[in-house]
Coordinates of C-alpha atoms in Angstrom, one line a residue:
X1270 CA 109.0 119.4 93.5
X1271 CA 111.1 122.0 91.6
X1272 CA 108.9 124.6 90.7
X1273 CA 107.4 127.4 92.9
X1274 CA 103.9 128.4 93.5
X1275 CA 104.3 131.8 91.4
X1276 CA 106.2 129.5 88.5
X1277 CA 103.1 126.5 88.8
X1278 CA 100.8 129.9 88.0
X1279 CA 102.6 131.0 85.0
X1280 CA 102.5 127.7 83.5
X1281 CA 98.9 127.5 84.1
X1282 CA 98.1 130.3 82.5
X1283 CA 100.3 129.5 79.5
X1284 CA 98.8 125.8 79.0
X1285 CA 95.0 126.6 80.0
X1286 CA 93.5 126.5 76.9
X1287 CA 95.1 123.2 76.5
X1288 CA 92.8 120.2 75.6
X1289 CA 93.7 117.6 78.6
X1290 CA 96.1 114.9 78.8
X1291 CA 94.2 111.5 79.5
X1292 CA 91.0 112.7 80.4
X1293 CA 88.7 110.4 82.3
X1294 CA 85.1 112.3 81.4
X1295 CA 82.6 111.0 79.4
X1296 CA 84.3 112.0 76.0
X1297 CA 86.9 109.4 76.8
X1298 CA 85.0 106.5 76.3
X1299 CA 82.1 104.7 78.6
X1300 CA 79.6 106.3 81.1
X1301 CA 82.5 107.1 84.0
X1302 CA 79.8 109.0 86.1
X1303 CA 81.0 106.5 88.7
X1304 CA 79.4 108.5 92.1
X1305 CA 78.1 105.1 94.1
X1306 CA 76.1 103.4 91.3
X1307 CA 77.0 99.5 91.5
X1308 CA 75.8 98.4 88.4
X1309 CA 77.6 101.3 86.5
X1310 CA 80.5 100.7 84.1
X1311 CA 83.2 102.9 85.6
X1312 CA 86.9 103.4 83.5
X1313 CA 89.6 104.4 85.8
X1314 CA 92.6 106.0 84.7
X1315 CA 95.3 106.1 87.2
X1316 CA 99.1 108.0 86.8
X1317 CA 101.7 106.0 88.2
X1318 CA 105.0 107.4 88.6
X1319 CA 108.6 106.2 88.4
X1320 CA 109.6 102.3 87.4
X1321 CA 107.4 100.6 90.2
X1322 CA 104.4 102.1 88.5
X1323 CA 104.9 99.7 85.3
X1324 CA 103.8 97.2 88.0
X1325 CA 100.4 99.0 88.5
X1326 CA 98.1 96.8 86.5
X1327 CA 99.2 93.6 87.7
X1328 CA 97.8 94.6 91.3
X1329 CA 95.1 96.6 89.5
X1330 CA 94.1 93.2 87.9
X1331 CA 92.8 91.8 91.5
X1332 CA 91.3 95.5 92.0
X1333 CA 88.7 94.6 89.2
X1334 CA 88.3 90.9 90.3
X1335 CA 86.3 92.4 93.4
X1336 CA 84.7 95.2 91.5
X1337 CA 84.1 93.7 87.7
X1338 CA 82.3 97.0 86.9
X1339 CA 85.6 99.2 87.1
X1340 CA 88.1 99.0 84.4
X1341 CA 91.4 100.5 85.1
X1342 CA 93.6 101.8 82.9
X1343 CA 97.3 102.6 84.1
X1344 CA 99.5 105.6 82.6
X1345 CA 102.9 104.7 84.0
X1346 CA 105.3 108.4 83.7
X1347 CA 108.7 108.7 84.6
X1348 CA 108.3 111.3 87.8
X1349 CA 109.8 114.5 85.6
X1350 CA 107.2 113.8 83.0
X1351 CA 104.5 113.2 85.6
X1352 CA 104.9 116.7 87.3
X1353 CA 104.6 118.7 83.8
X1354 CA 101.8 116.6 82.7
X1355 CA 100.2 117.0 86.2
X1356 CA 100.4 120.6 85.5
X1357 CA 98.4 120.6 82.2
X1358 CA 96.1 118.4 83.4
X1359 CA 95.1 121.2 86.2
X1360 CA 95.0 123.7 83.9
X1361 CA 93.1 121.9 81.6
X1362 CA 90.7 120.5 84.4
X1363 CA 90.9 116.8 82.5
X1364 CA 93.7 114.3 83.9
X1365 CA 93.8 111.2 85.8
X1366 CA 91.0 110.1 88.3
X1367 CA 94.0 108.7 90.6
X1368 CA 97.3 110.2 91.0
X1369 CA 100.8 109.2 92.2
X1370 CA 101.9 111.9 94.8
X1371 CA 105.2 112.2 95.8
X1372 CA 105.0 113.2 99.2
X1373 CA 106.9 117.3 98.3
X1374 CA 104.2 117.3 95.4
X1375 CA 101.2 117.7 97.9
X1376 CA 102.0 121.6 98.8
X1377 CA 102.4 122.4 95.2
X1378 CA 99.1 121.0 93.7
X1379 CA 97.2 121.1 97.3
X1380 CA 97.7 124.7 97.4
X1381 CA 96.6 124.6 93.1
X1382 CA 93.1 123.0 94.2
X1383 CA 93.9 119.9 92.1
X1384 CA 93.5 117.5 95.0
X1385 CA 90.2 116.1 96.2
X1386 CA 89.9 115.9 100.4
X1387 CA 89.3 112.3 101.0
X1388 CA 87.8 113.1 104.5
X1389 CA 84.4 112.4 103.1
X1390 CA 85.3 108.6 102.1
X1391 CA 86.1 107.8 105.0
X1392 CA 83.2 106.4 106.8
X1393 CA 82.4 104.8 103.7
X1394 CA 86.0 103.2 103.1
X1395 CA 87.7 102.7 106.7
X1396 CA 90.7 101.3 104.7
X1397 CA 91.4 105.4 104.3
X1398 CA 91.3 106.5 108.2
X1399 CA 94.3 108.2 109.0
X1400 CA 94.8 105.9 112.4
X1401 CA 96.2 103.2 109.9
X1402 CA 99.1 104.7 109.0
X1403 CA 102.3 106.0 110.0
X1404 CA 101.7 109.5 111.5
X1405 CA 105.1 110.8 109.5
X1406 CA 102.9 109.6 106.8
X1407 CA 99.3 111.2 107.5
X1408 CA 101.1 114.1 107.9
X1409 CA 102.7 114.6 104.7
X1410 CA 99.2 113.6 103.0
X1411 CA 97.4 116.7 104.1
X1412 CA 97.0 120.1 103.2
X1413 CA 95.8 122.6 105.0
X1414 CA 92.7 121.2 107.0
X1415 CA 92.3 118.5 104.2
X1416 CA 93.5 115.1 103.9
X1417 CA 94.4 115.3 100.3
X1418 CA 96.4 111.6 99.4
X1419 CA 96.4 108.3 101.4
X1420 CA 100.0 106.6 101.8
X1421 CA 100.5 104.3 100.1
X1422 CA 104.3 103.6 100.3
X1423 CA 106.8 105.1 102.9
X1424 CA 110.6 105.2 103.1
X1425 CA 113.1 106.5 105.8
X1426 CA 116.3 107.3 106.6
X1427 CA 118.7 104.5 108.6
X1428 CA 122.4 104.2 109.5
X1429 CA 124.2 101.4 107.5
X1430 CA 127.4 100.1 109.0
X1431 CA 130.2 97.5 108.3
X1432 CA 130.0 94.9 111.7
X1433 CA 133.4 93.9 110.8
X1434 CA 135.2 97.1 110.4
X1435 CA 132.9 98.2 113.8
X1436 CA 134.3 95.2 115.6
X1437 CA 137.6 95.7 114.5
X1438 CA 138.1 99.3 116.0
X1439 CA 136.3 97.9 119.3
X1440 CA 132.5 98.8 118.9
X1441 CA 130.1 95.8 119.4
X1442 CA 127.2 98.0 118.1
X1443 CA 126.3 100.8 116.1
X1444 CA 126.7 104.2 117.7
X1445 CA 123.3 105.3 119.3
X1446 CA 124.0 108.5 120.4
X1447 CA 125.8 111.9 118.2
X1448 CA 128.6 111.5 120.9
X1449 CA 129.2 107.6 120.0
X1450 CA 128.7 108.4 116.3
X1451 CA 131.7 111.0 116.1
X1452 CA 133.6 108.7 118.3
X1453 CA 133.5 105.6 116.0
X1454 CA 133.6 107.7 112.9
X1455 CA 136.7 109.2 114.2
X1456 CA 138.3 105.6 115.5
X1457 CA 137.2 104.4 111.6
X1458 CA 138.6 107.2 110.2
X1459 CA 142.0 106.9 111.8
X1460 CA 143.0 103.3 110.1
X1461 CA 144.9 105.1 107.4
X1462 CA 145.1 107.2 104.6
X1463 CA 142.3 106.6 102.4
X1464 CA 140.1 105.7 104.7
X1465 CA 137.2 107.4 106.8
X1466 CA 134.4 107.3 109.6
X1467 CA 130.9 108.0 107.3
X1468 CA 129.8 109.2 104.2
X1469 CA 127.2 112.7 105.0
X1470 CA 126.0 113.6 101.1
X1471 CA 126.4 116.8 101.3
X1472 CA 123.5 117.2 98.3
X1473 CA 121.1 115.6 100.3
X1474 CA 118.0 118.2 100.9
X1475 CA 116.9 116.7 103.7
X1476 CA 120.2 115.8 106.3
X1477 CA 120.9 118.9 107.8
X1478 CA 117.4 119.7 108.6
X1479 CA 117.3 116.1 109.8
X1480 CA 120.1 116.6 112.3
X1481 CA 118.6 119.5 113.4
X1482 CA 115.1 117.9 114.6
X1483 CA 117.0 116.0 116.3
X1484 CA 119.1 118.7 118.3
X1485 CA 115.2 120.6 118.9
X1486 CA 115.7 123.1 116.2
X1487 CA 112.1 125.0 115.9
X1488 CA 112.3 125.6 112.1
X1489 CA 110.1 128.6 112.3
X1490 CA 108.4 131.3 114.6
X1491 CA 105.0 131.2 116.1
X1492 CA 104.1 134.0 113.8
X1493 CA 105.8 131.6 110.4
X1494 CA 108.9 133.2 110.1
X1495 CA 112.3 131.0 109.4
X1496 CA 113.7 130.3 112.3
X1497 CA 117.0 128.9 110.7
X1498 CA 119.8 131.1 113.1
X1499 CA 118.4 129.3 116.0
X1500 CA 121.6 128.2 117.8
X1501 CA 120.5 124.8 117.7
X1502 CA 120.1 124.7 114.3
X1503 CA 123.6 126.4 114.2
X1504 CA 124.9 123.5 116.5
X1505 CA 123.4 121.3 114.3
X1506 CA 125.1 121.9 111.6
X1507 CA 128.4 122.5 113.4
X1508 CA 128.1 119.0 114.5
X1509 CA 127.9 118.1 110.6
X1510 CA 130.3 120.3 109.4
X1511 CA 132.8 119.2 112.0
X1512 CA 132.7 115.4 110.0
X1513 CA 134.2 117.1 107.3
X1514 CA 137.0 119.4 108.5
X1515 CA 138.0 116.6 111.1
X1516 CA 138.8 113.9 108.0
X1517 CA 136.2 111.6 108.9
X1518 CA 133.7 112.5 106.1
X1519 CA 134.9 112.7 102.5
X1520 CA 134.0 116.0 101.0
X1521 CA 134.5 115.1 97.5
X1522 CA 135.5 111.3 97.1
X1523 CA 134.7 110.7 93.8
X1524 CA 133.2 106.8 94.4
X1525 CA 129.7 105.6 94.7
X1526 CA 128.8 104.7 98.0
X1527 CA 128.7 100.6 97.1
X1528 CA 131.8 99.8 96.5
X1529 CA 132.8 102.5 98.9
X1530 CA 131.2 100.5 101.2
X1531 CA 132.0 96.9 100.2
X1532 CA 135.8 98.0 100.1
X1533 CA 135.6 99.6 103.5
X1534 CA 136.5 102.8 102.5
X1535 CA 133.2 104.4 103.4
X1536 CA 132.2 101.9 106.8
X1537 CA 128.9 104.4 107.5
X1538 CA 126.4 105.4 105.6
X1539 CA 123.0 107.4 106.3
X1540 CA 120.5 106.1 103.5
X1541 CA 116.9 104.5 102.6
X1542 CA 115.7 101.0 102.2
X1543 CA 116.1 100.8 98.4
X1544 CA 120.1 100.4 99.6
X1545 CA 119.1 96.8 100.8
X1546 CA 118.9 95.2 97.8
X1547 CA 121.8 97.0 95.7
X1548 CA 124.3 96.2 98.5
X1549 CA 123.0 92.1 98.0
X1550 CA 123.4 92.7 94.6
X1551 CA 126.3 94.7 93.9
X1552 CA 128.0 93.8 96.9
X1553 CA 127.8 89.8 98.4
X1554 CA 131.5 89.4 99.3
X1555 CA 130.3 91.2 102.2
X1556 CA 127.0 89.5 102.9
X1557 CA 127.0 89.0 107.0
X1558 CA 129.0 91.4 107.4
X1559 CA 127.1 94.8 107.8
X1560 CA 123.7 96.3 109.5
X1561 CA 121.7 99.2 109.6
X1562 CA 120.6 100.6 113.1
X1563 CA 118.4 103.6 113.5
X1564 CA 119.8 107.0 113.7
X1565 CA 121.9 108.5 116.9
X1566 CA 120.0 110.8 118.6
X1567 CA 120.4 113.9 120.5
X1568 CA 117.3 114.8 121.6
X1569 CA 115.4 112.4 119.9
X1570 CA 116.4 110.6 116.7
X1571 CA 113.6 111.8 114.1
X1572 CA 114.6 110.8 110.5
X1573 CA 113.1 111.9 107.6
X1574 CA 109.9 110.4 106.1
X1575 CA 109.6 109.9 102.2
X1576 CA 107.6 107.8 100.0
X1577 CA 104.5 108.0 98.1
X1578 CA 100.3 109.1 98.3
X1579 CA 97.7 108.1 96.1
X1580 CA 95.4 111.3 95.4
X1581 CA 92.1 112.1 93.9
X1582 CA 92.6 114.4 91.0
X1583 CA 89.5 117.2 91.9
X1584 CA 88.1 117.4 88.4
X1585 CA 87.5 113.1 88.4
X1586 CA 84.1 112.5 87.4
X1587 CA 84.3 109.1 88.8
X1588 CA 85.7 110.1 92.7
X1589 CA 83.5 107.4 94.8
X1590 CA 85.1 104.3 92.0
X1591 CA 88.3 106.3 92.7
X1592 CA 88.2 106.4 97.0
X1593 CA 87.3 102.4 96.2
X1594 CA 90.5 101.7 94.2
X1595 CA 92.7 103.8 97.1
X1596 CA 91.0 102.0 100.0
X1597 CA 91.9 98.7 97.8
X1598 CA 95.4 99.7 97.7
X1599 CA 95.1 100.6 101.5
X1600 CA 94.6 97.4 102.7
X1601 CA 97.2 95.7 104.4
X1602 CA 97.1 92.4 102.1
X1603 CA 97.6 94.6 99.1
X1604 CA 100.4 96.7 100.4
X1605 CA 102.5 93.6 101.0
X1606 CA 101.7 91.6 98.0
X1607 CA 102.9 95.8 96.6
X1608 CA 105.6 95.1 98.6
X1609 CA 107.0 92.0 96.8
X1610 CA 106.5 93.4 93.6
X1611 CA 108.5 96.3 93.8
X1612 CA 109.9 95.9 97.5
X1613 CA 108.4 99.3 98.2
X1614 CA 107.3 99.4 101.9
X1615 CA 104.3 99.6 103.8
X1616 CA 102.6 102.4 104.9
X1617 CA 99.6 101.0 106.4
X1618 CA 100.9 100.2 110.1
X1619 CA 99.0 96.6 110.1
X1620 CA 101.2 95.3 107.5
X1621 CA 104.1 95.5 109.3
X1622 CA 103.1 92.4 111.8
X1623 CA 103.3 90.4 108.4
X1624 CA 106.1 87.5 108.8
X1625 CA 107.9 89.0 105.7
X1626 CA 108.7 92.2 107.7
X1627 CA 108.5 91.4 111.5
X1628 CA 111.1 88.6 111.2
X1629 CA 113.9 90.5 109.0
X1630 CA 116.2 92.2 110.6
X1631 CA 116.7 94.6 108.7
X1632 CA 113.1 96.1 107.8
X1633 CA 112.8 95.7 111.7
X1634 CA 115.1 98.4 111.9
X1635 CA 113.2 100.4 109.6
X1636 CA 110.1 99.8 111.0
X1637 CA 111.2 101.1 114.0
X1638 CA 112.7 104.2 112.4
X1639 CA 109.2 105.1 110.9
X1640 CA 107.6 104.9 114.8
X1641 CA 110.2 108.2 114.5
X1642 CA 110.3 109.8 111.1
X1643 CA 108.6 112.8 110.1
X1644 CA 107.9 114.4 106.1
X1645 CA 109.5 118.3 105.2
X1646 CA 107.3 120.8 105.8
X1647 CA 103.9 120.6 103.6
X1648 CA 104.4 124.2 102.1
X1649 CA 104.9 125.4 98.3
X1650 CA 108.1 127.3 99.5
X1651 CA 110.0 124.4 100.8
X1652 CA 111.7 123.3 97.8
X1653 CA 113.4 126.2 96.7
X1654 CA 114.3 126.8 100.6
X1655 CA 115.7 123.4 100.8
X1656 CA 117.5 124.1 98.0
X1657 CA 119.4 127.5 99.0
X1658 CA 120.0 125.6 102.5
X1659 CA 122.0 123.0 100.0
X1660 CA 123.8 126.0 98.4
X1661 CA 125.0 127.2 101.8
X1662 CA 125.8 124.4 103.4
X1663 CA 128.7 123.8 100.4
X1664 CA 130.3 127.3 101.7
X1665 CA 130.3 125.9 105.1
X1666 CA 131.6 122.4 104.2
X1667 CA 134.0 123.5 101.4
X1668 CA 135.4 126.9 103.3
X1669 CA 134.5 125.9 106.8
X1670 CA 133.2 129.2 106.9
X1671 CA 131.4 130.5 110.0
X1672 CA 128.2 128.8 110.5
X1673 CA 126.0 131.1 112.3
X1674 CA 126.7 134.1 109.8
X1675 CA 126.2 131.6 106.8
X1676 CA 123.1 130.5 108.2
X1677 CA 121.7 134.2 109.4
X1678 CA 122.4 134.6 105.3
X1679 CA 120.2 131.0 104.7
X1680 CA 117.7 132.5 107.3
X1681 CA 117.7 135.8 105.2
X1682 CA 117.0 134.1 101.7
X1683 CA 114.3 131.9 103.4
X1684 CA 112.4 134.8 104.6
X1685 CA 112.6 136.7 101.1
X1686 CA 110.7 132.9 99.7
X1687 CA 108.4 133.0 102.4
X1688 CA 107.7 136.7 101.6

């Protein structure tokens, strides 16, 4: 989400008188009344973002098997497109009857009114009740006191290490503590020129708040104001910065993190799942020879929680046939047959005892890390604070420059977006 709420208004205003972008009222074909009549012909049209989403009507296909009297109709957008055309289609008040949500699109358009609260559907379709799925992920589907998306796929953040180089420099494990993680990344950092402990992106949004969950850090004051001079979000970042001034973190190396990693250059990482499969790809000379491990902690070792909701676009004519399709694609069968389509995971809890995931090792790992993985905050302002936290940061990292004052001046800006 790149766009404030006061910028999502203008926009508004300026496309309102638009005619809508695939409408799913009566004037776009068939009855699509839809509200709990069996025998009704109901057309669907649902906005899938990104590549997965070219998938969509292959699963939607066993979707209509069960429920002949619902045609689907899938509108796969790359996610840029998505958000502007999400935007005409509230101003308009004629979009999709389902929506993709990325998880820091619900504040935006929960806080616009464009998203339906499921809460009613859920007696009807249990597949829906929040107790299924990963609180990280409940929690980034609600606005508000409405329950405004159901996850459908989730994604966390894990530490990927080379055994070998671990073993090597005389750690049988990966670090499980910050302590054993600036030990090893200092030990891996010290076998020669060229080479160092971890990668930490330092464009990454989401790491430094990350770290500092993890130290305790109470983002903001019981009244809502940024909290972001705390001193353990000051020691959090410290502890970040310190990867960088130390040598054991390249600040700028100039090489993508694969064959950083295949090479040995960069032995650590802190990524997602979608890494699994481009290091098989792009890198099996070293197949057997690294892991992923869930993050150190401090206090606790919360990661962050990504991924994807399916929503109910408020001015859908056809709602009830569209809670039917979510619960559909809430059920754990469907998630993992979603799952080997596109090798997005899980969110539905229950799908994780399937073989496919409890026996490998590696989504074992991730598994685990969504038991402790929680979303950004679900307000319109966090995206343009994120993104001045970013700015910051890079006068810390680059200058080492004094934390706490750089942060008091991150805490400053923050307050001004609140405001």
């Amino acid at each position: 989400m790149k766009k404030t709420t006061k910028m999502m208004t203008a926009i508004l205003l300026s496309v309102g008188l638009l005619a809508g972008c695939g409408s799913t009222s009566n004037n776009s074909g068939g009855t699509n009344t839809g509200e709990g009549s069996s025998n009704e012909k109901v057309t669907l049209n649902v906005w899938g973002m990104g590549e997965e989403a070219k998938t969509l009507p292959k699963i939607s296909e066993e979707f209509t098997k069960e429920n002949p009297n619902i045609t689907v109709k899938v509108q796969s957008l790359p996610w840029a497109q998505g958000h502007e055309k999400m935007l005409t289609a509230v101003a308009s008040k004629k979009g999709p009857d389902v929506i993709q949500m990325g998880t820091s699109w619900i504040p935006e358009f929960g806080e616009a009114g464009a998203l339906a609260d499921l809460t009613p559907y859920l007696e009807q379709y249990p597949e829906l009740n929040p107790d299924n799925f990963y609180p990280g992920a409940v929690e980034s589907a609600k606005f508000g006191d409405k329950y405004v998306g159901s996850p459908w796929y989730v994604e966390t953040r894990v530490l990927y290490y080379r055994t070998d180089l671990l073993e090597e420099a005389g750690f049988d494990a990966a670090p499980t503590t910050w302590d054993e993680l600036s030990t090893v990344a200092d030990k891996l950092a010290a076998r020669g020129e060229g080479k160092y402990g971890i990668s930490i992106d330092p464009k990454e949004q989401s790491l430094g708040f990350m770290f500092s969950r993890q130290n305790g850090a109470q983002w903001f004051t019981e009244d809502g104001k940024p909290n972001f001079s705390d001193p353990k979000f000051v020691e959090a970042v410290e502890y970040i910065n310190n990867f960088y001034q130390n040598g054991s973190a390249p600040k700028d190396l100039g090489l993508d993190i694969i064959p950083a990693f295949k090479e040995g250059i960069l032995p650590m990482f802190i990524s997602g799942p979608w890494m699994i499969k481009l290091i098989k790809d792009q890198a099996p000379e070293i197949d057997g020879k690294w892991a992923m491990a869930v993050l150190p902690k401090k206090e606790n070792n919360i990661s962050l929680l990504g991924g994807s909701n399916l929503s109910i676009f408020e001015h859908s004519k056809n709602k009830d046939a569209a809670a039917k399709y979510i619960a559909f694609m809430s059920k754990p069968e469907t998630q993992i047959k979603w799952m080997e389509y596109t090798s997005s995971l899980p969110a539905t809890t229950a799908a994780w005892e399937n073989d496919l995931l409890k026996n490998d090792p590696n989504y074992k790992v991730i598994g685990e890390q969504l038991n402790a993985a929680q979303p950004m905050p679900v307000i319109p302002e966090w995206s343009p604070i994120s993104e001045s936290y970013v700015k910051h940061f890079e006068v810390i990292y680059r200058n080492n420059a004094d934390v706490k004052k750089e942060l008091e001046s991150f805490n400053n800006d923050a307050n001004k977006l609140l405001k």
